[in-house]
Amino acid sequence: MITSSQYLHNQLLSQSPYQPLSFPFFTRGQRPIFPRKLFPRNTVNNKFLGIHLDGATCRRNACSGARIRSQVSGEFTEAEELKQKQEPSVKRAYPFHEIEPKWQEYWEKNNTFRTPDEIDTSKPKFYVLDMFPYPSGAGLHVGHPLGYTATDILARFKRMQGFNVLHPMGWDAFGLPAEQYAIETGTHPKITTLRNINRFRTQLKLLGFSYDWDREISTVEPEYYKWTQWIFLQLFKRGLAYQAEVPVNWCPALGTVLANEEVVDGVSERGGYPVIRKPMRQWMLKITEYAARLLEDLDDLEWPESVKEMQRNWIGRSEGTELKFRVVDGDKMERNLELTVFTTRPDTIFGVTYLVVAPEHPLLSACVSEAQRGDVEKYKDVASRKSDLERTELQKEKTGVFSGSFAINPANGEAIPIWVADYVLGSYGTGAIMAVPAHDTRDNEFALKYDIPIRWVVTPDGDSSPDSKMAYSGEGIIINSSDSMSGLDISGLLSNEGASRVTEWAEKTGNGKKKVNYKLRDWLFARQRYWGEPIPIIFYDETGESVPLSETELPLVLPELDDFTPTGTGEPPLSKAEVWVRTMDQSSGKIGRRETSTMPQWAGSCWYYLRFMDPKNTKELVSREKEMYWSPVDVYVGGAEHAVLHLLYARFWHKVLYDIGIVSTKEPFKCVINQGIILGEVQYAAYKDADGNYVSAEAAVSLGEYAQEVVTEEKVTKSGEIFVLKDNPNIRLTARAYKMSKSRGNVVNPDDVVSEYGADSLRLYEMFMGPFRDSKTWSTSGIEGVHRFLARTWRLLIGSPSPSGTFKGGTVATDVEPSLEQLRSLHKCIAKVTEEIEGTRFNTGISAMMEFINVAYKWEKLPRPVAEAFVLLLAPYAPHMAEELWSRLGHSDSLAYVNFPKANPDYLKESTITLPVQINGKTRGTIQVEEGCSEEDAFILASKEEKLSKYLDEKSIKKRIFVPGKILNVIVDRQNVKVGAQ
């Protein structure tokens, strides 16, 4: 007896490698599966939908002589390479190696996807955009095309629906990585950047993406950054760009200021160099001016709720009260200084037992006593070496130092100590807090450490003498909160009532005011590096006044430098371009020096979506007419890592441009979609004890005591839900997929995949791996399944290959009229594929096409209208094959603008009904019949049904009662029924 797995192996490994598989295909929920009877669990990895075998079998059945290599599976030895060259080339399942270059050349030669400058604006528009890629030296890995493939499917789909489609591509090419690489190698960053761009462009074209390459832009080109500089000037003229002395993350090794997100655990994210905090004069953008609008307008966006919530948290709106505390010295003498604090809990003012100021607070130096100045300066130096994240980490031990001065609590006149502590940031609120250790966890920990009084003023139940040393941060009933001198009495009130009463009292007495605060800080907009946009500002020698460059002088071109290494002093590398730095202001004739800091990498990516609308315009950033037609971006696809900063900065710039009349919409991106991450192939690990014996993973409680050993896939088998060694099933292994990175050696190059399976297979597989927004694990063997699907599609339309492996021209499609069954199958597929593309559920759209192919293989003939419609359905996903099939079906032009098929509702109606069957008046089963089925046909179907046949075989039929669409009742000899039932 042959098992189902042997059946599958025989089919795949038969003498004809192109023998079509004929098996049913089902779906359950969103994830397609194959029947378990055909695909046993121990031979197929269900995660990738049951269409590939174990790794060894897949490698034996490679579709070409090429190999996909990564350091996970190891490089080939010289002997293996020689053996591969000596082996005869394996026949390809279909000639993708000829088809794909042919159609890529056709699209480029004919400008197939060019969006004309002058378009019919009466047609609907669809602007679909990928997040601006940074062209790194490593090129693409298979994780990058995930989002690009999705946007390409949408773009092709919308073109075929009659939309004007804008689908451009460009490069966010300025930035620190290119400059750092240039410093390490001595190569100018412009050279490496252009080389990387060329590599990225080649790889993207290899995948058949339908970008309008005539609109290609790069942030490093003066024609582009002219308008980045122009936007900066508009910000400067409106007071939204200014200079300030601010504490920054200074990295001496990189010679530049780093943003908070570029610092991890006190070192630079790139290179791991030490980072310190130091005050520097920097350019800032007043994004806080737009905080309220940035927050309010989130509600109208079709964005993932998680992204909107991240932006809300980053903006961090909170309502509270600003309160003033007068500073006094150790003898309680007035110092003519006031510290202002912001609090969201003014109801706890009577519980304040100390104040805390940040080490970088501007008034700290004036507050410190001479006796404490040395200790405070030492503390400030230590704090400057910590990142904001380190300072505010909840789990860290709180540290601080007494300033030597006190402050007067305005509510009760009590003198309370002023402490300096790094858990308070100078960049948030006022840089000072009123500490209430009974009702704030951080304040409580600090007070216990430094033996500062703890005074309860709020209890959940009104208890006036709580004895717990744990902080209670909730609301409740206010106690111990009355003072006759200040006239403030809130004891007995609920917290919210008390907070309102304190705010009213503070405003009336001049001790404070109601305040809305935002966690959002102004945007630090300068980097002390070379490879960035020059800032168009001149500083007069005589006065130091900063003046904008005239708009007619833009672009201010980045000068060529042979030495672009950091100066090490904080002066940017551009300061070395002495001739360029010294200049004369054209409007006043005054001599000055240019700004030598450059803009951050975020600058060019804040507005590029606008330039794509009108990339060749030399007179304005974007024409009014084109902007009004194309705005906003309809679908914007990219990684979740850009959920806050890039999207927030772009929204800020867009609102400024809206205010000055450059754009017509309040928001730049209507719909944002975050694609999931493609992880590297699963890596298996075993553990050995000191004697070299294997130890099962669950027994290795402390894995550090055991040696870890990487196990190749050939030595692994799955047992239930776990992985074990094939040779020793008692040894459980760990299995984990990691993010692709060169350091892990698990990067898969898409060029290798395309060489072995074709671009259409890669596109299809990345969409078929699972839901678009979910993270997935790459499997090289998994791609073979979708490659077989494409091969089956090819053979369905073209026919079987000759013994030499070649295929004839034309197709096997015939000019016969489609049957009702064929039309129903086709239109069911059309409806499903259309619905799933519109919902970005690309994996289930592919499943629908696979189901259709399985059904179509059972037909004796393939009607041309059905074949053509299916090819059009396939086109957004596998455009190269679709174009070739369309051509072979007799069409001379590209299908790129042919109308996408529409489902006919008449063919979507259920064509079968369930008919109950009775024997002598008792229901014995049901049968599936076509609507309008005759009595005779219904009886024949019932006779063939296994559950019913035992009641009818060799029985004497006395009578049949048939109600069309309702019931079939067969009257037989009762004695025979009794025997038959036995």
PDB file of N, CA and C in Angstrom, residues 947-955 973-982:
ATOM      1  N   LYS A 947     -23.862   6.257   2.097  1.00  0.00           N
ATOM      2  CA  LYS A 947     -24.778   6.070   3.230  1.00  0.00           C
ATOM      3  C   LYS A 947     -26.171   5.654   2.794  1.00  0.00           C
ATOM      4  N   LEU A 948     -26.537   5.993   1.542  1.00  0.00           N
ATOM      5  CA  LEU A 948     -27.896   5.703   1.069  1.00  0.00           C
ATOM      6  C   LEU A 948     -27.972   4.432   0.233  1.00  0.00           C
ATOM      7  N   SER A 949     -26.851   4.082  -0.385  1.00  0.00           N
ATOM      8  CA  SER A 949     -26.892   2.953  -1.335  1.00  0.00           C
ATOM      9  C   SER A 949     -27.272   1.641  -0.665  1.00  0.00           C
ATOM     10  N   LYS A 950     -26.911   1.455   0.612  1.00  0.00           N
ATOM     11  CA  LYS A 950     -27.231   0.189   1.272  1.00  0.00           C
ATOM     12  C   LYS A 950     -28.736  -0.007   1.445  1.00  0.00           C
ATOM     13  N   TYR A 951     -29.472   1.112   1.402  1.00  0.00           N
ATOM     14  CA  TYR A 951     -30.927   1.014   1.511  1.00  0.00           C
ATOM     15  C   TYR A 951     -31.573   0.792   0.142  1.00  0.00           C
ATOM     16  N   LEU A 952     -30.815   0.987  -0.934  1.00  0.00           N
ATOM     17  CA  LEU A 952     -31.400   0.965  -2.273  1.00  0.00           C
ATOM     18  C   LEU A 952     -30.884  -0.156  -3.162  1.00  0.00           C
ATOM     19  N   ASP A 953     -29.643  -0.613  -2.907  1.00  0.00           N
ATOM     20  CA  ASP A 953     -29.051  -1.640  -3.772  1.00  0.00           C
ATOM     21  C   ASP A 953     -29.876  -2.927  -3.725  1.00  0.00           C
ATOM     22  N   GLU A 954     -30.223  -3.382  -4.904  1.00  0.00           N
ATOM     23  CA  GLU A 954     -30.954  -4.642  -5.082  1.00  0.00           C
ATOM     24  C   GLU A 954     -32.275  -4.668  -4.300  1.00  0.00           C
ATOM     25  N   LYS A 955     -32.842  -3.491  -4.128  1.00  0.00           N
ATOM     26  CA  LYS A 955     -34.128  -3.389  -3.423  1.00  0.00           C
ATOM     27  C   LYS A 955     -35.243  -3.169  -4.443  1.00  0.00           C
ATOM     28  N   ASP A 973     -39.650  -2.013  -0.628  1.00  0.00           N
ATOM     29  CA  ASP A 973     -40.214  -3.123   0.108  1.00  0.00           C
ATOM     30  C   ASP A 973     -39.640  -3.135   1.524  1.00  0.00           C
ATOM     31  N   ARG A 974     -40.520  -3.133   2.532  1.00  0.00           N
ATOM     32  CA  ARG A 974     -40.073  -2.999   3.919  1.00  0.00           C
ATOM     33  C   ARG A 974     -39.205  -4.165   4.367  1.00  0.00           C
ATOM     34  N   GLN A 975     -39.514  -5.376   3.907  1.00  0.00           N
ATOM     35  CA  GLN A 975     -38.697  -6.520   4.298  1.00  0.00           C
ATOM     36  C   GLN A 975     -37.277  -6.351   3.780  1.00  0.00           C
ATOM     37  N   ASN A 976     -37.210  -5.858   2.562  1.00  0.00           N
ATOM     38  CA  ASN A 976     -35.879  -5.636   1.983  1.00  0.00           C
ATOM     39  C   ASN A 976     -35.113  -4.561   2.742  1.00  0.00           C
ATOM     40  N   VAL A 977     -35.830  -3.537   3.195  1.00  0.00           N
ATOM     41  CA  VAL A 977     -35.178  -2.474   3.952  1.00  0.00           C
ATOM     42  C   VAL A 977     -34.597  -3.024   5.239  1.00  0.00           C
ATOM     43  N   LYS A 978     -35.375  -3.893   5.893  1.00  0.00           N
ATOM     44  CA  LYS A 978     -34.903  -4.434   7.167  1.00  0.00           C
ATOM     45  C   LYS A 978     -33.633  -5.245   6.947  1.00  0.00           C
ATOM     46  N   VAL A 979     -33.624  -6.050   5.854  1.00  0.00           N
ATOM     47  CA  VAL A 979     -32.435  -6.845   5.541  1.00  0.00           C
ATOM     48  C   VAL A 979     -31.274  -5.933   5.183  1.00  0.00           C
ATOM     49  N   GLY A 980     -31.610  -4.920   4.342  1.00  0.00           N
ATOM     50  CA  GLY A 980     -30.541  -3.987   3.920  1.00  0.00           C
ATOM     51  C   GLY A 980     -29.950  -3.263   5.095  1.00  0.00           C
ATOM     52  N   ALA A 981     -30.799  -2.915   6.079  1.00  0.00           N
ATOM     53  CA  ALA A 981     -30.296  -2.181   7.235  1.00  0.00           C
ATOM     54  C   ALA A 981     -29.365  -3.021   8.066  1.00  0.00           C
ATOM     55  N   GLN A 982     -29.633  -4.364   8.032  1.00  0.00           N
ATOM     56  CA  GLN A 982     -28.750  -5.234   8.791  1.00  0.00           C
ATOM     57  C   GLN A 982     -27.382  -5.315   8.129  1.00  0.00           C
TER      58      GLN A 982
END
